[in-house]
Amino acid sequence: MRAIVTGHTRGLGASLAEQLLLEGIAVLGVSRSRHASLAAQGGDSFAEVELDLSEPSAVATWLGGG
């Protein structure tokens, strides 16, 4: 199983990403900054993207459409 967690660097998003990793679920974290401790904890089950989802052009570029 895999999950995408937005806002994975703090608060609810960080807690959710951590719990999913503990349950063996691969996580893609999407946020404006990186989360070093989640990256260390998740190993190969964790990937992250620095992306501001409030910027449509940045999202389009990341998705390959811009």
PDB file of N, CA and C in Angstrom:
ATOM      1  N   MET A   1       0.851  -1.170   0.000  1.00  0.00           N
ATOM      2  CA  MET A   1       0.000   0.000   0.000  1.00  0.00           C
ATOM      3  C   MET A   1       0.898   1.235   0.000  1.00  0.00           C
ATOM      4  N   ARG A   2       0.420   2.304  -0.618  1.00  0.00           N
ATOM      5  CA  ARG A   2       1.151   3.571  -0.691  1.00  0.00           C
ATOM      6  C   ARG A   2       0.214   4.725  -0.376  1.00  0.00           C
ATOM      7  N   ALA A   3       0.790   5.810   0.149  1.00  0.00           N
ATOM      8  CA  ALA A   3      -0.013   6.986   0.494  1.00  0.00           C
ATOM      9  C   ALA A   3       0.736   8.257   0.126  1.00  0.00           C
ATOM     10  N   ILE A   4      -0.015   9.286  -0.229  1.00  0.00           N
ATOM     11  CA  ILE A   4       0.526  10.623  -0.427  1.00  0.00           C
ATOM     12  C   ILE A   4       0.031  11.468   0.739  1.00  0.00           C
ATOM     13  N   VAL A   5       0.970  12.121   1.430  1.00  0.00           N
ATOM     14  CA  VAL A   5       0.615  12.964   2.569  1.00  0.00           C
ATOM     15  C   VAL A   5       1.087  14.383   2.276  1.00  0.00           C
ATOM     16  N   THR A   6       0.152  15.310   2.208  1.00  0.00           N
ATOM     17  CA  THR A   6       0.520  16.714   2.022  1.00  0.00           C
ATOM     18  C   THR A   6       0.752  17.344   3.391  1.00  0.00           C
ATOM     19  N   GLY A   7       1.668  18.297   3.437  1.00  0.00           N
ATOM     20  CA  GLY A   7       1.970  18.949   4.711  1.00  0.00           C
ATOM     21  C   GLY A   7       2.619  18.007   5.703  1.00  0.00           C
ATOM     22  N   HIS A   8       3.513  17.148   5.214  1.00  0.00           N
ATOM     23  CA  HIS A   8       4.097  16.094   6.046  1.00  0.00           C
ATOM     24  C   HIS A   8       5.196  16.569   6.989  1.00  0.00           C
ATOM     25  N   THR A   9       5.520  17.851   6.997  1.00  0.00           N
ATOM     26  CA  THR A   9       6.641  18.319   7.805  1.00  0.00           C
ATOM     27  C   THR A   9       6.264  18.775   9.209  1.00  0.00           C
ATOM     28  N   ARG A  10       4.978  18.908   9.489  1.00  0.00           N
ATOM     29  CA  ARG A  10       4.589  19.330  10.840  1.00  0.00           C
ATOM     30  C   ARG A  10       3.132  18.966  11.112  1.00  0.00           C
ATOM     31  N   GLY A  11       2.781  19.033  12.364  1.00  0.00           N
ATOM     32  CA  GLY A  11       1.404  18.844  12.786  1.00  0.00           C
ATOM     33  C   GLY A  11       0.787  17.522  12.381  1.00  0.00           C
ATOM     34  N   LEU A  12      -0.458  17.592  11.964  1.00  0.00           N
ATOM     35  CA  LEU A  12      -1.225  16.402  11.603  1.00  0.00           C
ATOM     36  C   LEU A  12      -0.576  15.628  10.461  1.00  0.00           C
ATOM     37  N   GLY A  13      -0.072  16.334   9.458  1.00  0.00           N
ATOM     38  CA  GLY A  13       0.573  15.664   8.330  1.00  0.00           C
ATOM     39  C   GLY A  13       1.786  14.862   8.757  1.00  0.00           C
ATOM     40  N   ALA A  14       2.604  15.423   9.650  1.00  0.00           N
ATOM     41  CA  ALA A  14       3.789  14.722  10.145  1.00  0.00           C
ATOM     42  C   ALA A  14       3.387  13.490  10.951  1.00  0.00           C
ATOM     43  N   SER A  15       2.391  13.643  11.802  1.00  0.00           N
ATOM     44  CA  SER A  15       1.920  12.507  12.605  1.00  0.00           C
ATOM     45  C   SER A  15       1.353  11.403  11.726  1.00  0.00           C
ATOM     46  N   LEU A  16       0.592  11.784  10.724  1.00  0.00           N
ATOM     47  CA  LEU A  16       0.008  10.808   9.813  1.00  0.00           C
ATOM     48  C   LEU A  16       1.094  10.069   9.038  1.00  0.00           C
ATOM     49  N   ALA A  17       2.054  10.812   8.496  1.00  0.00           N
ATOM     50  CA  ALA A  17       3.136  10.181   7.741  1.00  0.00           C
ATOM     51  C   ALA A  17       3.922   9.213   8.618  1.00  0.00           C
ATOM     52  N   GLU A  18       4.224   9.616   9.844  1.00  0.00           N
ATOM     53  CA  GLU A  18       4.963   8.758  10.763  1.00  0.00           C
ATOM     54  C   GLU A  18       4.187   7.480  11.068  1.00  0.00           C
ATOM     55  N   GLN A  19       2.910   7.599  11.345  1.00  0.00           N
ATOM     56  CA  GLN A  19       2.090   6.422  11.651  1.00  0.00           C
ATOM     57  C   GLN A  19       1.999   5.474  10.459  1.00  0.00           C
ATOM     58  N   LEU A  20       1.815   6.023   9.271  1.00  0.00           N
ATOM     59  CA  LEU A  20       1.754   5.182   8.070  1.00  0.00           C
ATOM     60  C   LEU A  20       3.054   4.411   7.879  1.00  0.00           C
ATOM     61  N   LEU A  21       4.185   5.086   8.082  1.00  0.00           N
ATOM     62  CA  LEU A  21       5.478   4.411   7.957  1.00  0.00           C
ATOM     63  C   LEU A  21       5.617   3.295   8.984  1.00  0.00           C
ATOM     64  N   LEU A  22       5.170   3.558  10.211  1.00  0.00           N
ATOM     65  CA  LEU A  22       5.228   2.532  11.258  1.00  0.00           C
ATOM     66  C   LEU A  22       4.390   1.312  10.900  1.00  0.00           C
ATOM     67  N   GLU A  23       3.328   1.522  10.134  1.00  0.00           N
ATOM     68  CA  GLU A  23       2.460   0.425   9.715  1.00  0.00           C
ATOM     69  C   GLU A  23       2.944  -0.246   8.433  1.00  0.00           C
ATOM     70  N   GLY A  24       4.107   0.187   7.927  1.00  0.00           N
ATOM     71  CA  GLY A  24       4.684  -0.437   6.748  1.00  0.00           C
ATOM     72  C   GLY A  24       4.151   0.080   5.428  1.00  0.00           C
ATOM     73  N   ILE A  25       3.513   1.224   5.457  1.00  0.00           N
ATOM     74  CA  ILE A  25       2.948   1.820   4.246  1.00  0.00           C
ATOM     75  C   ILE A  25       3.953   2.812   3.664  1.00  0.00           C
ATOM     76  N   ALA A  26       4.215   2.712   2.381  1.00  0.00           N
ATOM     77  CA  ALA A  26       5.127   3.637   1.707  1.00  0.00           C
ATOM     78  C   ALA A  26       4.471   5.007   1.610  1.00  0.00           C
ATOM     79  N   VAL A  27       5.245   6.048   1.867  1.00  0.00           N
ATOM     80  CA  VAL A  27       4.709   7.407   1.916  1.00  0.00           C
ATOM     81  C   VAL A  27       5.465   8.322   0.958  1.00  0.00           C
ATOM     82  N   LEU A  28       4.710   9.112   0.207  1.00  0.00           N
ATOM     83  CA  LEU A  28       5.253  10.233  -0.548  1.00  0.00           C
ATOM     84  C   LEU A  28       4.787  11.489   0.171  1.00  0.00           C
ATOM     85  N   GLY A  29       5.720  12.221   0.759  1.00  0.00           N
ATOM     86  CA  GLY A  29       5.401  13.458   1.453  1.00  0.00           C
ATOM     87  C   GLY A  29       5.548  14.637   0.514  1.00  0.00           C
ATOM     88  N   VAL A  30       4.544  15.502   0.490  1.00  0.00           N
ATOM     89  CA  VAL A  30       4.574  16.691  -0.360  1.00  0.00           C
ATOM     90  C   VAL A  30       4.412  17.907   0.545  1.00  0.00           C
ATOM     91  N   SER A  31       5.424  18.776   0.528  1.00  0.00           N
ATOM     92  CA  SER A  31       5.386  19.966   1.367  1.00  0.00           C
ATOM     93  C   SER A  31       6.353  21.002   0.821  1.00  0.00           C
ATOM     94  N   ARG A  32       6.307  22.198   1.388  1.00  0.00           N
ATOM     95  CA  ARG A  32       7.211  23.258   0.941  1.00  0.00           C
ATOM     96  C   ARG A  32       8.638  23.057   1.427  1.00  0.00           C
ATOM     97  N   SER A  33       8.843  22.144   2.381  1.00  0.00           N
ATOM     98  CA  SER A  33      10.185  21.871   2.900  1.00  0.00           C
ATOM     99  C   SER A  33      10.329  20.378   3.179  1.00  0.00           C
ATOM    100  N   ARG A  34      11.545  19.975   3.474  1.00  0.00           N
ATOM    101  CA  ARG A  34      11.822  18.560   3.727  1.00  0.00           C
ATOM    102  C   ARG A  34      11.751  18.250   5.222  1.00  0.00           C
ATOM    103  N   HIS A  35      11.635  16.960   5.545  1.00  0.00           N
ATOM    104  CA  HIS A  35      11.543  16.496   6.928  1.00  0.00           C
ATOM    105  C   HIS A  35      12.615  15.429   7.132  1.00  0.00           C
ATOM    106  N   ALA A  36      13.772  15.828   7.658  1.00  0.00           N
ATOM    107  CA  ALA A  36      14.934  14.939   7.756  1.00  0.00           C
ATOM    108  C   ALA A  36      14.672  13.698   8.605  1.00  0.00           C
ATOM    109  N   SER A  37      13.987  13.835   9.732  1.00  0.00           N
ATOM    110  CA  SER A  37      13.800  12.664  10.591  1.00  0.00           C
ATOM    111  C   SER A  37      12.851  11.642   9.978  1.00  0.00           C
ATOM    112  N   LEU A  38      11.848  12.083   9.243  1.00  0.00           N
ATOM    113  CA  LEU A  38      10.977  11.128   8.549  1.00  0.00           C
ATOM    114  C   LEU A  38      11.751  10.405   7.456  1.00  0.00           C
ATOM    115  N   ALA A  39      12.620  11.129   6.770  1.00  0.00           N
ATOM    116  CA  ALA A  39      13.429  10.512   5.721  1.00  0.00           C
ATOM    117  C   ALA A  39      14.318   9.430   6.315  1.00  0.00           C
ATOM    118  N   ALA A  40      14.903   9.695   7.477  1.00  0.00           N
ATOM    119  CA  ALA A  40      15.757   8.706   8.134  1.00  0.00           C
ATOM    120  C   ALA A  40      14.939   7.516   8.624  1.00  0.00           C
ATOM    121  N   GLN A  41      13.766   7.770   9.167  1.00  0.00           N
ATOM    122  CA  GLN A  41      12.904   6.709   9.692  1.00  0.00           C
ATOM    123  C   GLN A  41      12.345   5.840   8.576  1.00  0.00           C
ATOM    124  N   GLY A  42      11.952   6.464   7.480  1.00  0.00           N
ATOM    125  CA  GLY A  42      11.249   5.742   6.424  1.00  0.00           C
ATOM    126  C   GLY A  42      12.125   4.960   5.486  1.00  0.00           C
ATOM    127  N   GLY A  43      13.386   5.349   5.360  1.00  0.00           N
ATOM    128  CA  GLY A  43      14.281   4.647   4.443  1.00  0.00           C
ATOM    129  C   GLY A  43      13.718   4.611   3.034  1.00  0.00           C
ATOM    130  N   ASP A  44      13.722   3.422   2.437  1.00  0.00           N
ATOM    131  CA  ASP A  44      13.230   3.261   1.066  1.00  0.00           C
ATOM    132  C   ASP A  44      11.713   3.397   0.953  1.00  0.00           C
ATOM    133  N   SER A  45      11.015   3.384   2.083  1.00  0.00           N
ATOM    134  CA  SER A  45       9.551   3.497   2.065  1.00  0.00           C
ATOM    135  C   SER A  45       9.073   4.937   2.075  1.00  0.00           C
ATOM    136  N   PHE A  46      10.019   5.877   2.092  1.00  0.00           N
ATOM    137  CA  PHE A  46       9.649   7.287   2.186  1.00  0.00           C
ATOM    138  C   PHE A  46      10.332   8.088   1.090  1.00  0.00           C
ATOM    139  N   ALA A  47       9.539   8.897   0.409  1.00  0.00           N
ATOM    140  CA  ALA A  47      10.062   9.849  -0.574  1.00  0.00           C
ATOM    141  C   ALA A  47       9.366  11.168  -0.318  1.00  0.00           C
ATOM    142  N   GLU A  48      10.028  12.251  -0.660  1.00  0.00           N
ATOM    143  CA  GLU A  48       9.389  13.543  -0.454  1.00  0.00           C
ATOM    144  C   GLU A  48       9.695  14.486  -1.597  1.00  0.00           C
ATOM    145  N   VAL A  49       8.764  15.406  -1.785  1.00  0.00           N
ATOM    146  CA  VAL A  49       8.855  16.397  -2.844  1.00  0.00           C
ATOM    147  C   VAL A  49       8.660  17.767  -2.210  1.00  0.00           C
ATOM    148  N   GLU A  50       9.588  18.678  -2.497  1.00  0.00           N
ATOM    149  CA  GLU A  50       9.411  20.064  -2.065  1.00  0.00           C
ATOM    150  C   GLU A  50       8.555  20.764  -3.103  1.00  0.00           C
ATOM    151  N   LEU A  51       7.328  21.085  -2.729  1.00  0.00           N
ATOM    152  CA  LEU A  51       6.385  21.648  -3.681  1.00  0.00           C
ATOM    153  C   LEU A  51       5.343  22.477  -2.942  1.00  0.00           C
ATOM    154  N   ASP A  52       5.114  23.687  -3.408  1.00  0.00           N
ATOM    155  CA  ASP A  52       4.075  24.545  -2.841  1.00  0.00           C
ATOM    156  C   ASP A  52       2.797  24.313  -3.646  1.00  0.00           C
ATOM    157  N   LEU A  53       1.867  23.588  -3.066  1.00  0.00           N
ATOM    158  CA  LEU A  53       0.636  23.234  -3.774  1.00  0.00           C
ATOM    159  C   LEU A  53      -0.271  24.434  -4.045  1.00  0.00           C
ATOM    160  N   SER A  54       0.026  25.577  -3.447  1.00  0.00           N
ATOM    161  CA  SER A  54      -0.775  26.774  -3.725  1.00  0.00           C
ATOM    162  C   SER A  54      -0.298  27.497  -4.985  1.00  0.00           C
ATOM    163  N   GLU A  55       0.764  26.992  -5.611  1.00  0.00           N
ATOM    164  CA  GLU A  55       1.306  27.576  -6.844  1.00  0.00           C
ATOM    165  C   GLU A  55       0.969  26.673  -8.031  1.00  0.00           C
ATOM    166  N   PRO A  56      -0.090  26.988  -8.786  1.00  0.00           N
ATOM    167  CA  PRO A  56      -0.512  26.125  -9.893  1.00  0.00           C
ATOM    168  C   PRO A  56       0.590  25.830 -10.908  1.00  0.00           C
ATOM    169  N   SER A  57       1.429  26.808 -11.198  1.00  0.00           N
ATOM    170  CA  SER A  57       2.486  26.569 -12.187  1.00  0.00           C
ATOM    171  C   SER A  57       3.516  25.573 -11.669  1.00  0.00           C
ATOM    172  N   ALA A  58       3.813  25.612 -10.374  1.00  0.00           N
ATOM    173  CA  ALA A  58       4.754  24.653  -9.790  1.00  0.00           C
ATOM    174  C   ALA A  58       4.178  23.242  -9.829  1.00  0.00           C
ATOM    175  N   VAL A  59       2.900  23.115  -9.536  1.00  0.00           N
ATOM    176  CA  VAL A  59       2.240  21.805  -9.579  1.00  0.00           C
ATOM    177  C   VAL A  59       2.223  21.277 -11.008  1.00  0.00           C
ATOM    178  N   ALA A  60       1.897  22.129 -11.969  1.00  0.00           N
ATOM    179  CA  ALA A  60       1.872  21.710 -13.376  1.00  0.00           C
ATOM    180  C   ALA A  60       3.249  21.257 -13.838  1.00  0.00           C
ATOM    181  N   THR A  61       4.282  21.977 -13.433  1.00  0.00           N
ATOM    182  CA  THR A  61       5.645  21.589 -13.796  1.00  0.00           C
ATOM    183  C   THR A  61       5.990  20.237 -13.198  1.00  0.00           C
ATOM    184  N   TRP A  62       5.662  20.042 -11.911  1.00  0.00           N
ATOM    185  CA  TRP A  62       5.957  18.772 -11.245  1.00  0.00           C
ATOM    186  C   TRP A  62       5.220  17.611 -11.919  1.00  0.00           C
ATOM    187  N   LEU A  63       4.003  17.856 -12.333  1.00  0.00           N
ATOM    188  CA  LEU A  63       3.215  16.809 -12.989  1.00  0.00           C
ATOM    189  C   LEU A  63       3.598  16.619 -14.455  1.00  0.00           C
ATOM    190  N   GLY A  64       4.468  17.485 -14.955  1.00  0.00           N
ATOM    191  CA  GLY A  64       4.937  17.334 -16.326  1.00  0.00           C
ATOM    192  C   GLY A  64       4.111  18.069 -17.355  1.00  0.00           C
ATOM    193  N   GLY A  65       3.225  18.929 -16.894  1.00  0.00           N
ATOM    194  CA  GLY A  65       2.365  19.632 -17.837  1.00  0.00           C
ATOM    195  C   GLY A  65       2.707  21.095 -18.016  1.00  0.00           C
ATOM    196  N   GLY A  66       3.819  21.530 -17.484  1.00  0.00           N
ATOM    197  CA  GLY A  66       4.115  22.947 -17.597  1.00  0.00           C
ATOM    198  C   GLY A  66       5.524  23.186 -17.631  1.00  0.00           C
TER     199      GLY A  66
END
